[in-house]
PDB file of C-alpha atoms in Angstrom:
ATOM      1  CA  MET A   1     130.970 141.012  95.925  1.00 97.00           C
ATOM      2  CA  ARG A   2     127.314 140.282  96.658  1.00 98.00           C
ATOM      3  CA  ILE A   3     125.861 137.047  98.010  1.00 98.00           C
ATOM      4  CA  LEU A   4     122.117 136.524  97.902  1.00 98.00           C
ATOM      5  CA  GLY A   5     120.795 134.747 100.977  1.00 98.00           C
ATOM      6  CA  ILE A   6     117.560 132.785 100.591  1.00 98.00           C
ATOM      7  CA  SER A   7     115.869 131.261 103.619  1.00 98.00           C
ATOM      8  CA  GLY A   8     113.609 128.316 102.900  1.00 97.00           C
ATOM      9  CA  SER A   9     111.478 129.217 105.909  1.00 97.00           C
ATOM     10  CA  LEU A  10     108.670 131.756 106.009  1.00 96.00           C
ATOM     11  CA  ARG A  11     108.558 131.927 109.822  1.00 94.00           C
ATOM     12  CA  LYS A  12     109.054 135.361 111.353  1.00 91.00           C
ATOM     13  CA  ASP A  13     111.598 134.013 113.850  1.00 89.00           C
ATOM     14  CA  SER A  14     113.100 131.453 111.481  1.00 94.00           C
ATOM     15  CA  HIS A  15     116.255 129.695 112.613  1.00 95.00           C
ATOM     16  CA  ASN A  16     117.337 129.526 108.967  1.00 96.00           C
ATOM     17  CA  THR A  17     116.983 133.263 108.498  1.00 97.00           C
ATOM     18  CA  ALA A  18     118.969 133.720 111.732  1.00 96.00           C
ATOM     19  CA  LEU A  19     121.626 131.406 110.277  1.00 97.00           C
ATOM     20  CA  LEU A  20     121.876 133.610 107.176  1.00 98.00           C
ATOM     21  CA  ARG A  21     122.212 136.693 109.375  1.00 97.00           C
ATOM     22  CA  ALA A  22     124.981 134.936 111.312  1.00 96.00           C
ATOM     23  CA  ALA A  23     126.688 134.140 107.997  1.00 97.00           C
ATOM     24  CA  ALA A  24     126.498 137.809 107.006  1.00 97.00           C
ATOM     25  CA  GLU A  25     128.463 138.702 110.146  1.00 95.00           C
ATOM     26  CA  LEU A  26     131.263 136.335 109.114  1.00 95.00           C
ATOM     27  CA  LEU A  27     131.809 137.603 105.571  1.00 96.00           C
ATOM     28  CA  PRO A  28     135.209 139.008 104.643  1.00 94.00           C
ATOM     29  CA  PRO A  29     135.558 142.739 103.950  1.00 95.00           C
ATOM     30  CA  GLY A  30     134.108 143.774 100.607  1.00 96.00           C
ATOM     31  CA  VAL A  31     131.486 141.021 100.612  1.00 98.00           C
ATOM     32  CA  GLU A  32     127.860 141.702 101.476  1.00 98.00           C
ATOM     33  CA  LEU A  33     124.899 139.403 101.969  1.00 98.00           C
ATOM     34  CA  GLU A  34     121.483 140.537 100.757  1.00 98.00           C
ATOM     35  CA  LEU A  35     118.535 138.637 102.250  1.00 98.00           C
ATOM     36  CA  PHE A  36     115.771 137.827  99.784  1.00 98.00           C
ATOM     37  CA  ASP A  37     112.464 138.199 101.604  1.00 95.00           C
ATOM     38  CA  GLY A  38     109.941 137.658  98.807  1.00 96.00           C
ATOM     39  CA  LEU A  39     109.575 133.874  98.886  1.00 97.00           C
ATOM     40  CA  LYS A  40     106.002 133.961 100.221  1.00 97.00           C
ATOM     41  CA  ALA A  41     104.795 136.079  97.291  1.00 97.00           C
ATOM     42  CA  ILE A  42     106.037 133.686  94.596  1.00 97.00           C
ATOM     43  CA  PRO A  43     103.061 131.869  93.044  1.00 96.00           C
ATOM     44  CA  PRO A  44     103.067 128.108  92.497  1.00 96.00           C
ATOM     45  CA  TYR A  45     105.049 127.193  89.401  1.00 97.00           C
ATOM     46  CA  ASN A  46     102.795 126.808  86.375  1.00 95.00           C
ATOM     47  CA  ALA A  47     104.325 126.137  82.962  1.00 94.00           C
ATOM     48  CA  ASP A  48     101.313 127.844  81.349  1.00 94.00           C
ATOM     49  CA  GLU A  49     102.372 131.086  83.062  1.00 93.00           C
ATOM     50  CA  ASP A  50     106.075 130.665  82.390  1.00 91.00           C
ATOM     51  CA  THR A  51     106.470 133.766  80.259  1.00 90.00           C
ATOM     52  CA  PRO A  52     107.836 137.167  81.309  1.00 85.00           C
ATOM     53  CA  GLU A  53     104.386 138.679  80.821  1.00 88.00           C
ATOM     54  CA  LEU A  54     102.550 136.141  82.997  1.00 91.00           C
ATOM     55  CA  GLN A  55     105.041 135.022  85.665  1.00 89.00           C
ATOM     56  CA  GLY A  56     104.366 138.019  87.891  1.00 91.00           C
ATOM     57  CA  PRO A  57     106.469 140.570  89.751  1.00 96.00           C
ATOM     58  CA  ALA A  58     107.467 138.256  92.630  1.00 97.00           C
ATOM     59  CA  VAL A  59     109.072 135.775  90.245  1.00 97.00           C
ATOM     60  CA  GLN A  60     110.847 138.582  88.408  1.00 96.00           C
ATOM     61  CA  ALA A  61     112.079 140.006  91.731  1.00 97.00           C
ATOM     62  CA  LEU A  62     113.597 136.604  92.595  1.00 98.00           C
ATOM     63  CA  LYS A  63     115.263 136.253  89.214  1.00 97.00           C
ATOM     64  CA  ASP A  64     116.573 139.836  89.342  1.00 98.00           C
ATOM     65  CA  ALA A  65     118.012 139.308  92.838  1.00 98.00           C
ATOM     66  CA  ILE A  66     119.786 136.120  91.735  1.00 98.00           C
ATOM     67  CA  GLU A  67     121.052 137.821  88.571  1.00 98.00           C
ATOM     68  CA  ARG A  68     122.557 140.716  90.595  1.00 98.00           C
ATOM     69  CA  ALA A  69     124.329 138.350  92.999  1.00 98.00           C
ATOM     70  CA  ASP A  70     127.761 136.855  92.507  1.00 98.00           C
ATOM     71  CA  ALA A  71     126.725 133.789  94.525  1.00 98.00           C
ATOM     72  CA  VAL A  72     123.721 132.328  96.339  1.00 98.00           C
ATOM     73  CA  LEU A  73     123.579 130.973  99.892  1.00 98.00           C
ATOM     74  CA  ILE A  74     120.457 128.981 100.738  1.00 98.00           C
ATOM     75  CA  SER A  75     119.524 128.101 104.301  1.00 98.00           C
ATOM     76  CA  THR A  76     116.887 125.403 104.468  1.00 97.00           C
ATOM     77  CA  PRO A  77     114.828 123.762 107.144  1.00 96.00           C
ATOM     78  CA  GLU A  78     113.759 120.174 106.639  1.00 95.00           C
ATOM     79  CA  TYR A  79     110.084 119.376 106.168  1.00 93.00           C
ATOM     80  CA  ASN A  80     109.213 115.683 106.078  1.00 92.00           C
ATOM     81  CA  HIS A  81     112.857 114.792 105.345  1.00 92.00           C
ATOM     82  CA  SER A  82     113.018 117.064 102.300  1.00 95.00           C
ATOM     83  CA  ILE A  83     112.907 120.603 100.890  1.00 96.00           C
ATOM     84  CA  PRO A  84     110.174 122.994 101.992  1.00 97.00           C
ATOM     85  CA  GLY A  85     107.665 123.400  99.150  1.00 97.00           C
ATOM     86  CA  VAL A  86     108.043 127.172  98.999  1.00 98.00           C
ATOM     87  CA  LEU A  87     111.808 126.857  98.437  1.00 98.00           C
ATOM     88  CA  LYS A  88     111.468 124.132  95.807  1.00 98.00           C
ATOM     89  CA  ASN A  89     108.843 126.250  94.056  1.00 98.00           C
ATOM     90  CA  ALA A  90     111.186 129.257  93.968  1.00 98.00           C
ATOM     91  CA  LEU A  91     113.982 127.105  92.544  1.00 98.00           C
ATOM     92  CA  ASP A  92     111.596 125.772  89.891  1.00 98.00           C
ATOM     93  CA  TRP A  93     110.809 129.334  88.779  1.00 97.00           C
ATOM     94  CA  ALA A  94     114.491 130.330  88.875  1.00 98.00           C
ATOM     95  CA  SER A  95     115.388 127.330  86.697  1.00 97.00           C
ATOM     96  CA  ARG A  96     113.506 128.745  83.701  1.00 95.00           C
ATOM     97  CA  PRO A  97     114.347 129.150  80.901  1.00 94.00           C
ATOM     98  CA  VAL A  98     116.461 126.020  81.283  1.00 91.00           C
ATOM     99  CA  ALA A  99     119.298 126.855  78.884  1.00 93.00           C
ATOM    100  CA  ASP A 100     120.128 130.261  80.331  1.00 94.00           C
ATOM    101  CA  ASN A 101     118.465 130.444  83.748  1.00 97.00           C
ATOM    102  CA  VAL A 102     119.798 132.852  86.371  1.00 98.00           C
ATOM    103  CA  LEU A 103     121.343 130.057  88.449  1.00 98.00           C
ATOM    104  CA  ARG A 104     123.228 128.415  85.577  1.00 98.00           C
ATOM    105  CA  GLY A 105     126.929 128.728  86.361  1.00 97.00           C
ATOM    106  CA  LYS A 106     126.240 130.688  89.563  1.00 98.00           C
ATOM    107  CA  PRO A 107     128.200 129.567  92.645  1.00 98.00           C
ATOM    108  CA  ALA A 108     125.757 128.319  95.295  1.00 98.00           C
ATOM    109  CA  ALA A 109     126.033 126.801  98.749  1.00 98.00           C
ATOM    110  CA  VAL A 110     123.519 125.315 101.156  1.00 98.00           C
ATOM    111  CA  ILE A 111     123.292 125.381 104.931  1.00 98.00           C
ATOM    112  CA  GLY A 112     120.444 124.344 107.171  1.00 97.00           C
ATOM    113  CA  ALA A 113     118.987 124.401 110.636  1.00 96.00           C
ATOM    114  CA  SER A 114     116.291 122.305 112.214  1.00 94.00           C
ATOM    115  CA  THR A 115     114.984 121.657 115.687  1.00 91.00           C
ATOM    116  CA  GLY A 116     115.680 117.941 115.273  1.00 90.00           C
ATOM    117  CA  LEU A 117     118.894 115.992 115.707  1.00 88.00           C
ATOM    118  CA  PHE A 118     119.964 115.928 112.050  1.00 89.00           C
ATOM    119  CA  GLY A 119     120.261 119.626 111.227  1.00 89.00           C
ATOM    120  CA  ALA A 120     118.359 119.393 107.944  1.00 95.00           C
ATOM    121  CA  VAL A 121     121.039 117.220 106.293  1.00 96.00           C
ATOM    122  CA  TRP A 122     118.542 115.516 103.981  1.00 96.00           C
ATOM    123  CA  ALA A 123     117.029 118.814 102.893  1.00 97.00           C
ATOM    124  CA  GLN A 124     120.500 120.253 102.299  1.00 97.00           C
ATOM    125  CA  ALA A 125     121.400 117.272 100.111  1.00 97.00           C
ATOM    126  CA  GLU A 126     118.154 117.646  98.166  1.00 98.00           C
ATOM    127  CA  VAL A 127     118.706 121.388  97.617  1.00 98.00           C
ATOM    128  CA  ARG A 128     122.266 120.735  96.401  1.00 98.00           C
ATOM    129  CA  LYS A 129     120.882 118.093  94.022  1.00 98.00           C
ATOM    130  CA  VAL A 130     118.262 120.508  92.651  1.00 98.00           C
ATOM    131  CA  LEU A 131     120.818 123.308  92.289  1.00 98.00           C
ATOM    132  CA  GLY A 132     123.117 120.951  90.403  1.00 98.00           C
ATOM    133  CA  ALA A 133     120.299 119.901  88.083  1.00 98.00           C
ATOM    134  CA  ILE A 134     119.541 123.569  87.419  1.00 97.00           C
ATOM    135  CA  GLY A 135     123.171 124.144  86.454  1.00 98.00           C
ATOM    136  CA  ALA A 136     124.483 126.071  89.459  1.00 98.00           C
ATOM    137  CA  GLU A 137     128.101 125.570  90.532  1.00 98.00           C
ATOM    138  CA  VAL A 138     127.375 123.905  93.865  1.00 98.00           C
ATOM    139  CA  VAL A 139     129.840 124.114  96.736  1.00 98.00           C
ATOM    140  CA  ASP A 140     129.888 120.523  97.971  1.00 95.00           C
ATOM    141  CA  ARG A 141     129.657 121.143 101.707  1.00 94.00           C
ATOM    142  CA  GLU A 142     126.951 120.912 104.322  1.00 92.00           C
ATOM    143  CA  LEU A 143     126.442 122.668 107.609  1.00 95.00           C
ATOM    144  CA  PRO A 144     123.854 120.947 109.767  1.00 93.00           C
ATOM    145  CA  VAL A 145     122.675 123.051 112.688  1.00 95.00           C
ATOM    146  CA  MET A 146     120.746 120.640 114.875  1.00 94.00           C
ATOM    147  CA  GLN A 147     118.447 121.580 117.745  1.00 95.00           C
ATOM    148  CA  ALA A 148     118.421 125.077 116.311  1.00 93.00           C
ATOM    149  CA  HIS A 149     116.068 126.378 118.998  1.00 91.00           C
ATOM    150  CA  ALA A 150     118.976 126.044 121.454  1.00 94.00           C
ATOM    151  CA  GLN A 151     121.779 127.262 119.154  1.00 94.00           C
ATOM    152  CA  PHE A 152     120.974 130.989 119.037  1.00 93.00           C
ATOM    153  CA  ASP A 153     120.811 133.617 121.761  1.00 89.00           C
ATOM    154  CA  GLU A 154     117.990 136.179 121.950  1.00 85.00           C
ATOM    155  CA  TYR A 155     119.876 138.391 119.458  1.00 85.00           C
ATOM    156  CA  GLY A 156     120.259 135.652 116.838  1.00 85.00           C
ATOM    157  CA  ASN A 157     123.934 134.960 117.546  1.00 88.00           C
ATOM    158  CA  LEU A 158     125.223 131.403 117.510  1.00 93.00           C
ATOM    159  CA  HIS A 159     126.189 130.173 120.981  1.00 91.00           C
ATOM    160  CA  GLU A 160     128.906 127.728 119.969  1.00 93.00           C
ATOM    161  CA  GLU A 161     132.233 128.933 118.651  1.00 94.00           C
ATOM    162  CA  ASP A 162     132.644 125.659 116.744  1.00 95.00           C
ATOM    163  CA  LEU A 163     129.454 126.370 114.767  1.00 96.00           C
ATOM    164  CA  ARG A 164     130.615 129.917 114.011  1.00 95.00           C
ATOM    165  CA  VAL A 165     133.931 128.535 112.727  1.00 96.00           C
ATOM    166  CA  GLN A 166     132.164 125.956 110.552  1.00 97.00           C
ATOM    167  CA  LEU A 167     129.806 128.626 109.190  1.00 97.00           C
ATOM    168  CA  ALA A 168     132.744 130.940 108.462  1.00 97.00           C
ATOM    169  CA  GLU A 169     134.520 128.120 106.582  1.00 97.00           C
ATOM    170  CA  HIS A 170     131.371 127.342 104.611  1.00 97.00           C
ATOM    171  CA  VAL A 171     130.898 130.981 103.631  1.00 97.00           C
ATOM    172  CA  ALA A 172     134.610 131.328 102.791  1.00 97.00           C
ATOM    173  CA  ALA A 173     134.311 128.386 100.372  1.00 98.00           C
ATOM    174  CA  LEU A 174     131.381 130.100  98.649  1.00 98.00           C
ATOM    175  CA  VAL A 175     133.230 133.424  98.458  1.00 98.00           C
ATOM    176  CA  GLU A 176     136.268 131.619  97.007  1.00 97.00           C
ATOM    177  CA  ALA A 177     134.081 129.936  94.357  1.00 97.00           C
ATOM    178  CA  ALA A 178     132.551 133.282  93.414  1.00 97.00           C
ATOM    179  CA  ALA A 179     135.960 135.003  93.302  1.00 96.00           C
ATOM    180  CA  SER A 180     137.366 132.218  91.097  1.00 93.00           C
ATOM    181  CA  LYS A 181     134.414 132.611  88.765  1.00 84.00           C
ATOM    182  CA  LYS A 182     135.031 136.384  88.477  1.00 79.00           C
ATOM    183  CA  VAL A 183     138.729 135.832  87.713  1.00 80.00           C
ATOM    184  CA  ALA A 184     137.899 133.265  85.035  1.00 77.00           C
ATOM    185  CA  ALA A 185     135.394 135.600  83.364  1.00 68.00           C
TER     186      ALA A 185
END
């Protein structure tokens, strides 16, 4: 089983990318997490360019990566109490064509880390709302990692066992949703 991890942060030392890497370490045997690293190359959504010929290779790479995955795990920071623009833009591209987009029916979960005291809870709620509107099968959980700058060691490992347990439970719920989907198919 393959899970596609998408970090909503472009920062080189992103706490959200570190959170996805931590999630990858907690996956059960037979499940792998592929990190999508092409978010920066995706152009702003433009309905005039919303055709396979005009959308560009970065958009196609995103759609192909989502298509190959059994589930999607998004880790988002919170910018101005909401979704980072680059992540929302990627979801807008992935949502087209509406009737049969690559996220429709795909199990998806959201986690988030921020340096503030709320752990990106508003951004996580917004991403779940957008995923639901797109037609993804959203795992209704949140994992707020607050004061993220203090939560990871120099190797990107989470300090607190409680956070690792919560992350493992979150990922297990996503894996279970994806496995249930495969059985039903």
